[in-house]
Short mmCIF file of C-alpha atoms in Angstrom, two decimals:
data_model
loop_
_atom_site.label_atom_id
_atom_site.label_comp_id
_atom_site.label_asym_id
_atom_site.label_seq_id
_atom_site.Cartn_x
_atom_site.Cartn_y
_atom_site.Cartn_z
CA UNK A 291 0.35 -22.26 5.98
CA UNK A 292 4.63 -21.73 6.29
CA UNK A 293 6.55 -19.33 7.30
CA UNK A 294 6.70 -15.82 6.10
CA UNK A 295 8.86 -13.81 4.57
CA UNK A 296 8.77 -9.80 4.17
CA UNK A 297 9.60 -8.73 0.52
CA UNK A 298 10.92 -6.06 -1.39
CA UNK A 299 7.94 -6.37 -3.69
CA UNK A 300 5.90 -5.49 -0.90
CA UNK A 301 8.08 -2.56 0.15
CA UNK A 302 6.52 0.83 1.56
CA UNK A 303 6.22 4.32 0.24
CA UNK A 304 8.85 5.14 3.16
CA UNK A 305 10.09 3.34 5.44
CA UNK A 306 11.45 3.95 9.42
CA UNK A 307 14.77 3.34 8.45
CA UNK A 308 17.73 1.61 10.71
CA UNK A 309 19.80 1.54 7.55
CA UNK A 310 23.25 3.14 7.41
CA UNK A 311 22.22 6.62 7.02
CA UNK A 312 22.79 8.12 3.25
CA UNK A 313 22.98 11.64 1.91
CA UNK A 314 19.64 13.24 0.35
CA UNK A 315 20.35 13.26 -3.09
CA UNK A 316 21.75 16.42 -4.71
CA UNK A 317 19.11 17.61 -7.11
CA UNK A 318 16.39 17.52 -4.01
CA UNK A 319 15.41 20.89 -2.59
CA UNK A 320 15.59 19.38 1.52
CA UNK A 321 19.28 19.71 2.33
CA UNK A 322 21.04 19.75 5.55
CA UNK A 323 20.29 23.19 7.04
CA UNK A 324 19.11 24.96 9.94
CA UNK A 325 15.55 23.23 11.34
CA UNK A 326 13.96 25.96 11.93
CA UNK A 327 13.76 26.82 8.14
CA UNK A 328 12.42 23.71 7.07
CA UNK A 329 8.93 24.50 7.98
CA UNK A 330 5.97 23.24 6.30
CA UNK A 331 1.83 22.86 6.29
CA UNK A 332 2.14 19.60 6.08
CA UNK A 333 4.41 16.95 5.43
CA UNK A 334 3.08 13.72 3.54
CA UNK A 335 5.03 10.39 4.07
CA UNK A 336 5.05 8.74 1.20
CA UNK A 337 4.91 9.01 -3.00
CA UNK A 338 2.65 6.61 -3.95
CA UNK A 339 -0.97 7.58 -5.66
CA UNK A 340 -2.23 8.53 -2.03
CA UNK A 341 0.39 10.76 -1.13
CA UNK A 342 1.06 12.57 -4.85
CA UNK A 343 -2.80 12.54 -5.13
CA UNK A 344 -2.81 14.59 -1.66
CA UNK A 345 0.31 17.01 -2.54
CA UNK A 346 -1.90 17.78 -6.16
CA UNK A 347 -4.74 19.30 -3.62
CA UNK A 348 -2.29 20.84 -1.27
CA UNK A 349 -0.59 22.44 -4.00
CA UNK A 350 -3.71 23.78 -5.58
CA UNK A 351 -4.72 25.34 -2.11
CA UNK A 352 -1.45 26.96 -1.73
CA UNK A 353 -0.38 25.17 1.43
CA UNK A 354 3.51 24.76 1.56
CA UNK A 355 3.73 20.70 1.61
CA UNK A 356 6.77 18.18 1.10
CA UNK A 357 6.45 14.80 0.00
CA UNK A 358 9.06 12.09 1.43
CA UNK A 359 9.37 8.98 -0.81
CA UNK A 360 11.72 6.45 -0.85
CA UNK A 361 10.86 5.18 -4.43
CA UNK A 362 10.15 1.57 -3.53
CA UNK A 363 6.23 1.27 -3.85
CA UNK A 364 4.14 -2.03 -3.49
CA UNK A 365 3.07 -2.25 -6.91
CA UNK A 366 6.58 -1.86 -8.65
CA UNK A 367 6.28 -5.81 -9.69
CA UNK A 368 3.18 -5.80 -11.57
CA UNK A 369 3.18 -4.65 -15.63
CA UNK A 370 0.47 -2.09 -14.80
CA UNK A 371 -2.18 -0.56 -12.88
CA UNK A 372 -5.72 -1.40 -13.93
CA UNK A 373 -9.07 -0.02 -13.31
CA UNK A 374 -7.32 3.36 -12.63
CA UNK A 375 -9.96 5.67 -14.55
CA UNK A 376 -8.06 7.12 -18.05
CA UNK A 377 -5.24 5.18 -17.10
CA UNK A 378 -6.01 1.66 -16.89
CA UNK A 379 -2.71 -0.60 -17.89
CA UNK A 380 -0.51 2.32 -17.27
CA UNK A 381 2.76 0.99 -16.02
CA UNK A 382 3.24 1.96 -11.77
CA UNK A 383 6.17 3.75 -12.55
CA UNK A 384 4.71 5.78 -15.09
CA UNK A 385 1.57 6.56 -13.00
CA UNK A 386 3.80 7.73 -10.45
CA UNK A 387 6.09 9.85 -12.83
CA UNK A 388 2.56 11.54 -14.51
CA UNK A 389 1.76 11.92 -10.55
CA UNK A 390 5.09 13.90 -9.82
CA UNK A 391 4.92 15.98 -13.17
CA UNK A 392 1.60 16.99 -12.39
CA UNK A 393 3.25 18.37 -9.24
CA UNK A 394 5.76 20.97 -11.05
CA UNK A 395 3.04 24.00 -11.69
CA UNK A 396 2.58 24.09 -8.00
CA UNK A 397 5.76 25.83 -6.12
CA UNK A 398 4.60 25.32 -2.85
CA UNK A 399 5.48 21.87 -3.27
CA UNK A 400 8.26 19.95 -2.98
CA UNK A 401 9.26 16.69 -3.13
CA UNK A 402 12.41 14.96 -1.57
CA UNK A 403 13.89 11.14 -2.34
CA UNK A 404 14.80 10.30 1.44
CA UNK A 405 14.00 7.37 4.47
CA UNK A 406 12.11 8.82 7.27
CA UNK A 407 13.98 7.87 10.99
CA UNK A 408 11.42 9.44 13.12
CA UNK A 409 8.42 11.79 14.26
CA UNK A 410 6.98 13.67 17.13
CA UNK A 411 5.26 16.45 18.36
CA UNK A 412 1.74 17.07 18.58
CA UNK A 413 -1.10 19.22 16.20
CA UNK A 414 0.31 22.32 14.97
CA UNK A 415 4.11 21.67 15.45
CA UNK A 416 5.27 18.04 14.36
CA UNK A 417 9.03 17.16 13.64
CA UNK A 418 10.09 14.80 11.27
CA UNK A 419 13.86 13.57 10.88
CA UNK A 420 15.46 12.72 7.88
CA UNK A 421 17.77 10.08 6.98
CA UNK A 422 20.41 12.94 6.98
CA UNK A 423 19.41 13.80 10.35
CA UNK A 424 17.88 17.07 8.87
CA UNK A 425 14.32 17.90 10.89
CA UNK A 426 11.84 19.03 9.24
CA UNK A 427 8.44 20.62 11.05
CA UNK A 428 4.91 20.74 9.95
CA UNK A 429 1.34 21.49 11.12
CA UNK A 430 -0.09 18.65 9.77
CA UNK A 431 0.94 14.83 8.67
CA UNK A 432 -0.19 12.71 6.80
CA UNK A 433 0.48 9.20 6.78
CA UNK A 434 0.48 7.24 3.48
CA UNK A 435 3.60 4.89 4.28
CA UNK A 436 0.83 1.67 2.59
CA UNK A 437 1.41 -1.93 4.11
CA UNK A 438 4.15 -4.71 3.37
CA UNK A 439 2.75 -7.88 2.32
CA UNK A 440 4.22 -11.00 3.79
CA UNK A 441 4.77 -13.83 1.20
CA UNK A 442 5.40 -17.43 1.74
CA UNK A 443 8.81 -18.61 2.45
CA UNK A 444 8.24 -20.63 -0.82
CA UNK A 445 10.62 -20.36 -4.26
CA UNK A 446 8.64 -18.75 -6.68
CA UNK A 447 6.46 -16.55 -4.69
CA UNK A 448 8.45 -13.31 -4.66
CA UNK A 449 9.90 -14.03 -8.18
CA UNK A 450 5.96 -14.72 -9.38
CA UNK A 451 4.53 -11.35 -7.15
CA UNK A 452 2.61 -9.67 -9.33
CA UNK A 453 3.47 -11.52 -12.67
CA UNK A 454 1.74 -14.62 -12.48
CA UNK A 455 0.61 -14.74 -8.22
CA UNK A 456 -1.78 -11.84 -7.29
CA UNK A 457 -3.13 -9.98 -4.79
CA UNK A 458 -6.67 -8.67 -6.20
CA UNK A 459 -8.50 -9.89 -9.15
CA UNK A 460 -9.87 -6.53 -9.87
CA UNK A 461 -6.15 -5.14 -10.69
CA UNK A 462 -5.45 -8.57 -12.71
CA UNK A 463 -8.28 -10.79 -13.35
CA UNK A 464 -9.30 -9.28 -16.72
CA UNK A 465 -5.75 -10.47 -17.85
CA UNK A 466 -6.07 -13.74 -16.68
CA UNK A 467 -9.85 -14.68 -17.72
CA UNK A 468 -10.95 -18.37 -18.83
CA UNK A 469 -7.47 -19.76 -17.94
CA UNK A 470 -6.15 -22.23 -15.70
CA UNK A 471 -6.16 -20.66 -12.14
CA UNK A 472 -6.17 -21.17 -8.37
CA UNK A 473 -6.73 -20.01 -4.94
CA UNK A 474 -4.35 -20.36 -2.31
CA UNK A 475 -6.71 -19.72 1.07
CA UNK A 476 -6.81 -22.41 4.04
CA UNK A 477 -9.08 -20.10 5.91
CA UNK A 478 -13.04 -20.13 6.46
CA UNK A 479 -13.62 -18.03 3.83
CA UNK A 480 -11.68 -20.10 1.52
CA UNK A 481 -14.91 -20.81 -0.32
CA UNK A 482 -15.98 -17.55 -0.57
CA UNK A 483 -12.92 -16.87 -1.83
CA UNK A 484 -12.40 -19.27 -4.65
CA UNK A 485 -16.46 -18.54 -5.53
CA UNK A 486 -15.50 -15.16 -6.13
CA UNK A 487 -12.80 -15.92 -8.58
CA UNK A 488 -14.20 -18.17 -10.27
CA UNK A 489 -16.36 -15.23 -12.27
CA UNK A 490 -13.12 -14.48 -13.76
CA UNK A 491 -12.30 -18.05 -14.73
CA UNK A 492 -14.22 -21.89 -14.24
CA UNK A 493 -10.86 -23.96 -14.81
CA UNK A 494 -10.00 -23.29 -10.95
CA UNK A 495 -8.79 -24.96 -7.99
CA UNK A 496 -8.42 -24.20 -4.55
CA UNK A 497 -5.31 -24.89 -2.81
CA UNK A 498 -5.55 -25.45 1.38
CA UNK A 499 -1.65 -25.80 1.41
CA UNK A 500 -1.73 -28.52 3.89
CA UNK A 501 -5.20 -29.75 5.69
CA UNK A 502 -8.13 -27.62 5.67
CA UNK A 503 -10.36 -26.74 8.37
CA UNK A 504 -13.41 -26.21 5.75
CA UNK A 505 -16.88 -26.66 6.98
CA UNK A 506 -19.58 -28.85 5.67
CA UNK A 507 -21.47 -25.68 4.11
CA UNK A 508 -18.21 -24.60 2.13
CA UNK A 509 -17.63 -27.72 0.92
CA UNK A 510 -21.01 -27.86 -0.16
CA UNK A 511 -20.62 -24.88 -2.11
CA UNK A 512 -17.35 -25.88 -3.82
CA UNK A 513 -18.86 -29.16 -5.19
CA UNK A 514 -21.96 -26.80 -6.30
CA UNK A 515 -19.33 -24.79 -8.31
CA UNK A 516 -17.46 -27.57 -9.49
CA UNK A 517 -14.04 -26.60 -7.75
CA UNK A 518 -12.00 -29.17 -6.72
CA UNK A 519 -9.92 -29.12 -3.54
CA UNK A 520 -6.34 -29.81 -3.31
CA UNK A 521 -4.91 -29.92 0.31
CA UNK A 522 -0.71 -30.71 -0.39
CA UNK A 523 1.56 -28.89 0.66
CA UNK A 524 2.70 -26.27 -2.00
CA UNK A 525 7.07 -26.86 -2.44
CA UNK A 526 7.35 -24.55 -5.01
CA UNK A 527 6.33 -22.29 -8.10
CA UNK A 528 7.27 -22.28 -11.36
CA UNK A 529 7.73 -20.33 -13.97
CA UNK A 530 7.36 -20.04 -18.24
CA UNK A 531 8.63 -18.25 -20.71
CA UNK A 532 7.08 -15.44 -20.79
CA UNK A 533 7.42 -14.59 -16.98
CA UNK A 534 4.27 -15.50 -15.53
CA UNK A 535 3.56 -18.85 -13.64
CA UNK A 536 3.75 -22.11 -15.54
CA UNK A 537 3.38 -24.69 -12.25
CA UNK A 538 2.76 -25.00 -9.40
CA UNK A 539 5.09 -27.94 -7.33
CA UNK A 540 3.60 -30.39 -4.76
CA UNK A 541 5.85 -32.01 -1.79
CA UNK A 542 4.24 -35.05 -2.80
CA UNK A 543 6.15 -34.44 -6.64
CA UNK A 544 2.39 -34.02 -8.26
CA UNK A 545 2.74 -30.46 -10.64
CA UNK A 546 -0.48 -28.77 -11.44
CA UNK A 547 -0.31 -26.72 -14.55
CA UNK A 548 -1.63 -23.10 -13.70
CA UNK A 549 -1.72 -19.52 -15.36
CA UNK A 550 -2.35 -17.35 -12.74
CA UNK A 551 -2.64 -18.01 -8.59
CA UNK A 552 -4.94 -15.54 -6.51
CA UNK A 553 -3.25 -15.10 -2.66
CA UNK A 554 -4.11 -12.87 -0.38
CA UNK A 555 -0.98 -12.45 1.89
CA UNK A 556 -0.66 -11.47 5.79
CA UNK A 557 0.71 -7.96 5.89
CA UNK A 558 1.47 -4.99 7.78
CA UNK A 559 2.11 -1.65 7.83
CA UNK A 560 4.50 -0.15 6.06
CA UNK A 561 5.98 1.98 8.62
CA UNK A 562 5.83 2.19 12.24
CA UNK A 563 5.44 6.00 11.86
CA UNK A 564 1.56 5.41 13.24
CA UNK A 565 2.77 3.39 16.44
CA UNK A 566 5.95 5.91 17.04
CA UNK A 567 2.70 8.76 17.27
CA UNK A 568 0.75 6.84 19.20
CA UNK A 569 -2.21 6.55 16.43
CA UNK A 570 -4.44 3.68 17.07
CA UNK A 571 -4.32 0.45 15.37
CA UNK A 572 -6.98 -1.85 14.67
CA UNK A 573 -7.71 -4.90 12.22
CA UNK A 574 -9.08 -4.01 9.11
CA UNK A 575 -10.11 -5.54 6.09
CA UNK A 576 -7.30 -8.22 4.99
CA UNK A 577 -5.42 -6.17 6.91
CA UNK A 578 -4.46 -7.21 10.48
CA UNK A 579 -3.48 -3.71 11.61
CA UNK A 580 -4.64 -0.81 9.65
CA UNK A 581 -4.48 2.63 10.71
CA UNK A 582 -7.72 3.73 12.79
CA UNK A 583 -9.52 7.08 11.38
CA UNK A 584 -12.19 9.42 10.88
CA UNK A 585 -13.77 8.05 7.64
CA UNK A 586 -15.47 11.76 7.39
CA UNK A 587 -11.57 13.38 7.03
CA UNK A 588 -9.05 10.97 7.73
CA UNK A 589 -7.84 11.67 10.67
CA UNK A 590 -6.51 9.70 12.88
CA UNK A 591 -6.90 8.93 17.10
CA UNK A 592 -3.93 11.35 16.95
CA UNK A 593 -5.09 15.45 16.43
CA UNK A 594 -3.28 16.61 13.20
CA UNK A 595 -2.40 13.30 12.12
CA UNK A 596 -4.31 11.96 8.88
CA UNK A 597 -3.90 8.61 6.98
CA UNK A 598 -4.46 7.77 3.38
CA UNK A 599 -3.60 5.07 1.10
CA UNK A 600 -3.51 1.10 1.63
CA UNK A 601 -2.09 1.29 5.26
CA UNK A 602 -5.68 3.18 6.16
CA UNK A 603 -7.92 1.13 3.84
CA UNK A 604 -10.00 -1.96 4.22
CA UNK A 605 -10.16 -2.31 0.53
CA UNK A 606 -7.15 -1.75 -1.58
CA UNK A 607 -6.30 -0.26 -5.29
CA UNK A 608 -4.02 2.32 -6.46
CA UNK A 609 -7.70 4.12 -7.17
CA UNK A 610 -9.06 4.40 -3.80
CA UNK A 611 -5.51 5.20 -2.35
CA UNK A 612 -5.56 8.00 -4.85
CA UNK A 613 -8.72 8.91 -3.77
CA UNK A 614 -8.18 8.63 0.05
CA UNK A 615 -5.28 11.41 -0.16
CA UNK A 616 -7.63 13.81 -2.04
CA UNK A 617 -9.97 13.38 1.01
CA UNK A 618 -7.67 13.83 3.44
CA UNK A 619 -5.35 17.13 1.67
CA UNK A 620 -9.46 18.35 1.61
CA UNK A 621 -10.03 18.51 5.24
CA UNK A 622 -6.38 18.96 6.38
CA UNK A 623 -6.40 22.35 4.50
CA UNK A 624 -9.81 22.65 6.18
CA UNK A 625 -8.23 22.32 9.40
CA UNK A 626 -5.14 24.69 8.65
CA UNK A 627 -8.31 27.25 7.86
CA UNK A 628 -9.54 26.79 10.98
CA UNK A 629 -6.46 27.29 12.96
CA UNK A 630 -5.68 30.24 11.09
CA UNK A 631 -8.47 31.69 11.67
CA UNK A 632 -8.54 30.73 15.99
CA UNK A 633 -5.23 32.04 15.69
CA UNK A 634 -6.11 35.89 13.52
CA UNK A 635 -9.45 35.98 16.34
CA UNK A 636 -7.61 34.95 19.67
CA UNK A 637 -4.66 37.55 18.44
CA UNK A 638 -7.35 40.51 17.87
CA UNK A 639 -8.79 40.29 21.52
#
């Protein structure tokens, strides 16, 4: 494969920022002000569906909570979220503003449009700094920063991201059935891979991007399935009309007309929040270094810290990110119980 290239498109919830520092925004409730008043449950890192769908619990179990986002989630490209139960095809911007509205009953949360520079501490006391340099404390953290994807240093890859190249067929498949398609995968599950997309579609190809190291067995199975194997290098995509792909460019000067092209990139997190706290990463899933945790409560290796969202998740949708910050607000209010309770019984004897 080439050389990769991080991308906008592929952006986190928040990011550890070495940007000139700006001013929080105005109409935000976290201004400049003395730290020891900014003090919270727990902080979540992060707007996207993981960390609004963890403020929604918080907020319903009273815990004071704030919600850092920097507004530039993974998913901005694509022209909707699908298989997100009663909102399938709902645009990601719209999800997220439905996520934030749902938010306004609940005063004990707040949520701020900011870059996160650092963290420390430990369980009970964490401190988080703000773009602004404001520091903010909080019992608890919670981690849902996602993961950057890594796309090919190729024209047409970021410009196709999500309109016409895709990440999961589950999210785009449906809109893409019984057309032209391919797979770009040079790995040993290439096979696997282009089997499993070809339920959406039977006009596919599989494209190694250069020679392949393919076993006998896979090849087997791709002559079973009828899927051809094309092994030049990819120069460039192209696209129609309409905004989706059109082509897809060969050095060799050979175009192959496509509608849609399945990739899963290399990525990584989407912060280095969980390295700067010492939480443990591991590989995981497509991902090479997802955040280690308790799958019972989402915590991580590091007491007080919890993940949710794609940067903790082996599989990935805007559904089970969703559902991984519900998990996690459950037991970190759990935990705040329990504290409070150690604390009312130690203070009593």
């Amino acid at each position: 494969m080439t050389a990769m290239a991080n991308t906008r498109y592929g952006a986190p919830d928040v990011l550890v920022s070495t940007e000139v520092e700006k001013p929080v925004p105005k109409d935000d409730k976290v201004q400049e002000t003395n730290r020891h008043e900014l003090r919270y449950d727990v902080v979540v890192v992060g707007g996207g569906s993981a960390g609004l769908s963890a403020a929604l619990v918080l907020g319903r179990s009273r815990r004071r909570t704030l919600v850092l986002d920097s507004g530039e989630p993974r998913n901005a490209p694509s022209s909707g979220v699908h298989g997100f139960f009663s909102r399938d095809g709902i645009p990601p911007e719209e999800l997220l503003e439905v996520g934030r509205e749902q938010l306004e009953p609940y005063p004990s949360v707040e949520v701020c449009s900011t870059r996160v520079t650092g963290t420390s501490g430990d369980n009970g006391d964490f401190e988080v700094t703000l773009e602004n340099r404001t520091v903010v404390r909080a019992r608890k953290l919670l981690l849902a920063t996602g993961v950057v994807d890594e796309l090919p240093e190729k024209p047409g890859f970021t410009e196709l991201w999500g309109r016409g190249v895709y990440h999961c067929p589950y999210c785009h498949g449906w809109e893409v059935r019984d057309r032209p398609l391919a797979v770009l995968n040079s790995g040993e599950g290439a096979a696997e891979r282009a089997a499993f997309i070809r339920n959406w579609s039977r006009d596919l190809v599989l494209l190694t991007d250069g020679p392949t190291n393919l076993n006998e067995e896979g090849r087997r199975t791709l002559r079973a399935l009828d899927i051809p194997v094309r092994e030049e290098r990819i120069s460039h995509l192209e696209g129609g009309a309409a905004g989706g792909l059109r082509r897809i460019h060969f050095e060799d000067g050979s175009p192959l007309e496509r509608e849609g092209l399945f990739y899963v990139p290399p990525q990584r997190q989407g912060s280095g929040l969980a390295k700067m706290l010492g939480c443990e990463i591991v590989a995981m899933g497509q991902a090479p270094a997802g955040v280690k945790s308790d799958p019972a409560t989402r915590e991580t290796t590091v007491a007080g810290v919890y993940v949710a969202g794609d940067g903790g998740n082996a599989v990935q949708s805007a559904l089970l990110a969703a559902a991984s910050g519900a998990k996690a607000a459950f037991f970190m209010n759990h935990a705040l119980v329990a504290d409070e309770v150690a604390a009312a019984v130690g203070a009593a004897t």
